[in-house]
Amino acid sequence: MNTGFLHGARLPVALILLVLAAGCASVPQSSQQHEADSNDLVQPPLPVPRLDLFQSRADVPSFDELTRLTPAQERQFFDWFNAPERVAVKPHRRIADYLETLLADVTFDDQTRGAADVLASRHGNCLSLALVTTAISRVAGVDTDWKLTTRNPVYSSDDGVVYSANHVHTRLFDPTYETRPGQITLRRPHVLVDYFSQRPKSGGFTLKHHQIIALTYQNLAAEAIADGDLDSSFHLSLKGLEHDPANPELYNILGLLHKRKGAWNTAEAYYRHALDVGGERLVTLRNLERLLLARGREAEARNVARRIVALPDSDPFPLIKLGDEALQRGHIQIALNYYTRARDLAPYLHEIHARIATVRFRQGRLGLARKSMREALERAGVSDKSKYKKIGKYPDLAKSTWP
């Protein structure tokens, strides 16, 4: 779910044809580990979810439902796809051309929607548009896959939930491509569909089908937390784990949910299981540290804090706190230094960009302040956008926005 556009901005769909020749390539060790099939891994014992704390939900959509078009939408597609003037174009290119037209007037928002809902409402996020691409390609008989370029962890900070951005793009494979005798093809010719960039990149790693499904439920579960619907988030998380029991973010979400419900033993078990499955992760370590501190287990919390410090990427939140303290003391440049370091670690956190905008306003550098406020707007949820928009119109308000 890339947040590189303002709410209400139009979504350009960037397309690039990649015709890849046969050749040799080595897969980095990290990619090999990530792409190992979760069914082949020996998983540690699962925590037992507290079903008694969450109301049942019968409305959890299946992935097939999320990637299904209405009959009218299918007819519209096939009328365009099978038009005589287009039949000479390869099927995967025709789909790409159709998407470029179809999604031109879709408005970005921060909700994950199924394919049919996106086309009916003309709203959606990056993952929603990947679901549209998958749905259309499926009815046309064209193979696709997804590439994930940025992780989508869920952070817990002072019992609030802070979301990072997750960018997905889709590859449409040429169904007419055939391997010649004796030829080894590492990657098939394809069109890369990137929903937020005029220059799509081919980086990231490929998701297997079960990981795609789990990622979709991960997004839905995180959004349900933001909406205060813990029951739906709980059942969406469990649904995602049915498809990918090696997804550490889903265990982290379940930890957050059980902590919110006061089941701290189960929350701790889920955090520790997420670490067992996914390795040392800042997201989960920070949540575990906070839980241990809240339970008065300070020595254990200090051990977790040392594990956090040892990670290659440090935690942005202490830097934000130090910046706030410096700003309160009137040390504007020191505060800016802390905020800039935090931004470099976590550029997806809108609060950091808003704080930098505040400092720039106080320095009288209005151009840089407006630029940072635009960055904050692009990454903020709906509830924060109105505040940031107001500050953008009335810069003096920024002086009292943060400490």
PDB file of N, CA and C in Angstrom, residues 356-396:
ATOM      1  N   ILE A 356       9.319  17.988  11.223  1.00  0.00           N
ATOM      2  CA  ILE A 356      10.319  18.731  10.445  1.00  0.00           C
ATOM      3  C   ILE A 356       9.698  19.989   9.859  1.00  0.00           C
ATOM      4  N   ALA A 357       8.455  19.888   9.396  1.00  0.00           N
ATOM      5  CA  ALA A 357       7.775  21.080   8.876  1.00  0.00           C
ATOM      6  C   ALA A 357       7.649  22.145   9.949  1.00  0.00           C
ATOM      7  N   THR A 358       7.332  21.726  11.176  1.00  0.00           N
ATOM      8  CA  THR A 358       7.212  22.667  12.291  1.00  0.00           C
ATOM      9  C   THR A 358       8.525  23.414  12.513  1.00  0.00           C
ATOM     10  N   VAL A 359       9.625  22.666  12.525  1.00  0.00           N
ATOM     11  CA  VAL A 359      10.935  23.298  12.728  1.00  0.00           C
ATOM     12  C   VAL A 359      11.235  24.266  11.593  1.00  0.00           C
ATOM     13  N   ARG A 360      10.944  23.869  10.370  1.00  0.00           N
ATOM     14  CA  ARG A 360      11.230  24.742   9.230  1.00  0.00           C
ATOM     15  C   ARG A 360      10.396  26.017   9.289  1.00  0.00           C
ATOM     16  N   PHE A 361       9.138  25.891   9.727  1.00  0.00           N
ATOM     17  CA  PHE A 361       8.324  27.097   9.895  1.00  0.00           C
ATOM     18  C   PHE A 361       8.953  28.033  10.918  1.00  0.00           C
ATOM     19  N   ARG A 362       9.416  27.465  12.013  1.00  0.00           N
ATOM     20  CA  ARG A 362      10.013  28.293  13.063  1.00  0.00           C
ATOM     21  C   ARG A 362      11.317  28.932  12.613  1.00  0.00           C
ATOM     22  N   GLN A 363      11.989  28.277  11.676  1.00  0.00           N
ATOM     23  CA  GLN A 363      13.208  28.855  11.118  1.00  0.00           C
ATOM     24  C   GLN A 363      12.915  29.889  10.035  1.00  0.00           C
ATOM     25  N   GLY A 364      11.654  29.971   9.622  1.00  0.00           N
ATOM     26  CA  GLY A 364      11.280  30.887   8.560  1.00  0.00           C
ATOM     27  C   GLY A 364      11.546  30.353   7.165  1.00  0.00           C
ATOM     28  N   ARG A 365      11.814  29.081   7.047  1.00  0.00           N
ATOM     29  CA  ARG A 365      12.099  28.465   5.740  1.00  0.00           C
ATOM     30  C   ARG A 365      10.805  27.823   5.227  1.00  0.00           C
ATOM     31  N   LEU A 366       9.921  28.672   4.718  1.00  0.00           N
ATOM     32  CA  LEU A 366       8.559  28.239   4.403  1.00  0.00           C
ATOM     33  C   LEU A 366       8.503  27.252   3.246  1.00  0.00           C
ATOM     34  N   GLY A 367       9.383  27.391   2.263  1.00  0.00           N
ATOM     35  CA  GLY A 367       9.380  26.453   1.143  1.00  0.00           C
ATOM     36  C   GLY A 367       9.677  25.031   1.603  1.00  0.00           C
ATOM     37  N   LEU A 368      10.709  24.885   2.429  1.00  0.00           N
ATOM     38  CA  LEU A 368      11.052  23.562   2.947  1.00  0.00           C
ATOM     39  C   LEU A 368       9.962  23.050   3.884  1.00  0.00           C
ATOM     40  N   ALA A 369       9.338  23.977   4.621  1.00  0.00           N
ATOM     41  CA  ALA A 369       8.268  23.572   5.533  1.00  0.00           C
ATOM     42  C   ALA A 369       7.084  23.003   4.763  1.00  0.00           C
ATOM     43  N   ARG A 370       6.707  23.678   3.694  1.00  0.00           N
ATOM     44  CA  ARG A 370       5.571  23.190   2.892  1.00  0.00           C
ATOM     45  C   ARG A 370       5.909  21.835   2.246  1.00  0.00           C
ATOM     46  N   LYS A 371       7.157  21.675   1.823  1.00  0.00           N
ATOM     47  CA  LYS A 371       7.560  20.399   1.237  1.00  0.00           C
ATOM     48  C   LYS A 371       7.425  19.273   2.257  1.00  0.00           C
ATOM     49  N   SER A 372       7.885  19.505   3.484  1.00  0.00           N
ATOM     50  CA  SER A 372       7.767  18.480   4.521  1.00  0.00           C
ATOM     51  C   SER A 372       6.321  18.223   4.886  1.00  0.00           C
ATOM     52  N   MET A 373       5.489  19.276   4.874  1.00  0.00           N
ATOM     53  CA  MET A 373       4.080  19.072   5.189  1.00  0.00           C
ATOM     54  C   MET A 373       3.385  18.260   4.104  1.00  0.00           C
ATOM     55  N   ARG A 374       3.796  18.457   2.858  1.00  0.00           N
ATOM     56  CA  ARG A 374       3.241  17.617   1.789  1.00  0.00           C
ATOM     57  C   ARG A 374       3.623  16.155   2.009  1.00  0.00           C
ATOM     58  N   GLU A 375       4.872  15.921   2.452  1.00  0.00           N
ATOM     59  CA  GLU A 375       5.298  14.555   2.756  1.00  0.00           C
ATOM     60  C   GLU A 375       4.442  13.960   3.870  1.00  0.00           C
ATOM     61  N   ALA A 376       4.146  14.772   4.880  1.00  0.00           N
ATOM     62  CA  ALA A 376       3.300  14.288   5.981  1.00  0.00           C
ATOM     63  C   ALA A 376       1.902  13.949   5.478  1.00  0.00           C
ATOM     64  N   LEU A 377       1.368  14.795   4.622  1.00  0.00           N
ATOM     65  CA  LEU A 377       0.026  14.562   4.078  1.00  0.00           C
ATOM     66  C   LEU A 377      -0.035  13.274   3.275  1.00  0.00           C
ATOM     67  N   GLU A 378       1.000  13.014   2.490  1.00  0.00           N
ATOM     68  CA  GLU A 378       1.014  11.826   1.643  1.00  0.00           C
ATOM     69  C   GLU A 378       0.994  10.544   2.455  1.00  0.00           C
ATOM     70  N   ARG A 379       1.540  10.606   3.664  1.00  0.00           N
ATOM     71  CA  ARG A 379       1.685   9.399   4.462  1.00  0.00           C
ATOM     72  C   ARG A 379       0.659   9.279   5.576  1.00  0.00           C
ATOM     73  N   ALA A 380      -0.118  10.340   5.800  1.00  0.00           N
ATOM     74  CA  ALA A 380      -1.027  10.361   6.944  1.00  0.00           C
ATOM     75  C   ALA A 380      -2.311   9.599   6.659  1.00  0.00           C
ATOM     76  N   GLY A 381      -2.934   9.133   7.729  1.00  0.00           N
ATOM     77  CA  GLY A 381      -4.270   8.568   7.629  1.00  0.00           C
ATOM     78  C   GLY A 381      -5.304   9.677   7.515  1.00  0.00           C
ATOM     79  N   VAL A 382      -6.540   9.272   7.339  1.00  0.00           N
ATOM     80  CA  VAL A 382      -7.613  10.245   7.117  1.00  0.00           C
ATOM     81  C   VAL A 382      -7.737  11.216   8.277  1.00  0.00           C
ATOM     82  N   SER A 383      -7.621  10.707   9.515  1.00  0.00           N
ATOM     83  CA  SER A 383      -7.842  11.554  10.687  1.00  0.00           C
ATOM     84  C   SER A 383      -6.797  12.657  10.822  1.00  0.00           C
ATOM     85  N   ASP A 384      -5.594  12.416  10.312  1.00  0.00           N
ATOM     86  CA  ASP A 384      -4.523  13.419  10.432  1.00  0.00           C
ATOM     87  C   ASP A 384      -4.452  14.360   9.242  1.00  0.00           C
ATOM     88  N   LYS A 385      -5.046  13.968   8.116  1.00  0.00           N
ATOM     89  CA  LYS A 385      -4.912  14.788   6.913  1.00  0.00           C
ATOM     90  C   LYS A 385      -5.519  16.175   7.096  1.00  0.00           C
ATOM     91  N   SER A 386      -6.697  16.248   7.744  1.00  0.00           N
ATOM     92  CA  SER A 386      -7.350  17.549   7.884  1.00  0.00           C
ATOM     93  C   SER A 386      -6.503  18.496   8.717  1.00  0.00           C
ATOM     94  N   LYS A 387      -5.846  17.943   9.760  1.00  0.00           N
ATOM     95  CA  LYS A 387      -4.977  18.774  10.593  1.00  0.00           C
ATOM     96  C   LYS A 387      -3.807  19.302   9.787  1.00  0.00           C
ATOM     97  N   TYR A 388      -3.181  18.430   9.000  1.00  0.00           N
ATOM     98  CA  TYR A 388      -2.025  18.843   8.229  1.00  0.00           C
ATOM     99  C   TYR A 388      -2.407  19.817   7.125  1.00  0.00           C
ATOM    100  N   LYS A 389      -3.573  19.603   6.510  1.00  0.00           N
ATOM    101  CA  LYS A 389      -4.017  20.530   5.470  1.00  0.00           C
ATOM    102  C   LYS A 389      -4.236  21.920   6.048  1.00  0.00           C
ATOM    103  N   LYS A 390      -4.800  21.981   7.249  1.00  0.00           N
ATOM    104  CA  LYS A 390      -5.043  23.271   7.889  1.00  0.00           C
ATOM    105  C   LYS A 390      -3.729  23.981   8.185  1.00  0.00           C
ATOM    106  N   ILE A 391      -2.740  23.219   8.652  1.00  0.00           N
ATOM    107  CA  ILE A 391      -1.425  23.806   8.926  1.00  0.00           C
ATOM    108  C   ILE A 391      -0.803  24.323   7.639  1.00  0.00           C
ATOM    109  N   GLY A 392      -0.999  23.564   6.552  1.00  0.00           N
ATOM    110  CA  GLY A 392      -0.437  23.983   5.277  1.00  0.00           C
ATOM    111  C   GLY A 392      -0.977  25.325   4.823  1.00  0.00           C
ATOM    112  N   LYS A 393      -2.257  25.599   5.142  1.00  0.00           N
ATOM    113  CA  LYS A 393      -2.862  26.873   4.755  1.00  0.00           C
ATOM    114  C   LYS A 393      -2.503  27.996   5.725  1.00  0.00           C
ATOM    115  N   TYR A 394      -2.298  27.623   7.000  1.00  0.00           N
ATOM    116  CA  TYR A 394      -2.016  28.632   8.022  1.00  0.00           C
ATOM    117  C   TYR A 394      -0.737  28.237   8.763  1.00  0.00           C
ATOM    118  N   PRO A 395       0.420  28.579   8.186  1.00  0.00           N
ATOM    119  CA  PRO A 395       1.701  28.123   8.735  1.00  0.00           C
ATOM    120  C   PRO A 395       1.907  28.456  10.203  1.00  0.00           C
ATOM    121  N   ASP A 396       1.308  29.549  10.705  1.00  0.00           N
ATOM    122  CA  ASP A 396       1.523  29.906  12.097  1.00  0.00           C
ATOM    123  C   ASP A 396       1.018  28.822  13.047  1.00  0.00           C
TER     124      ASP A 396
END
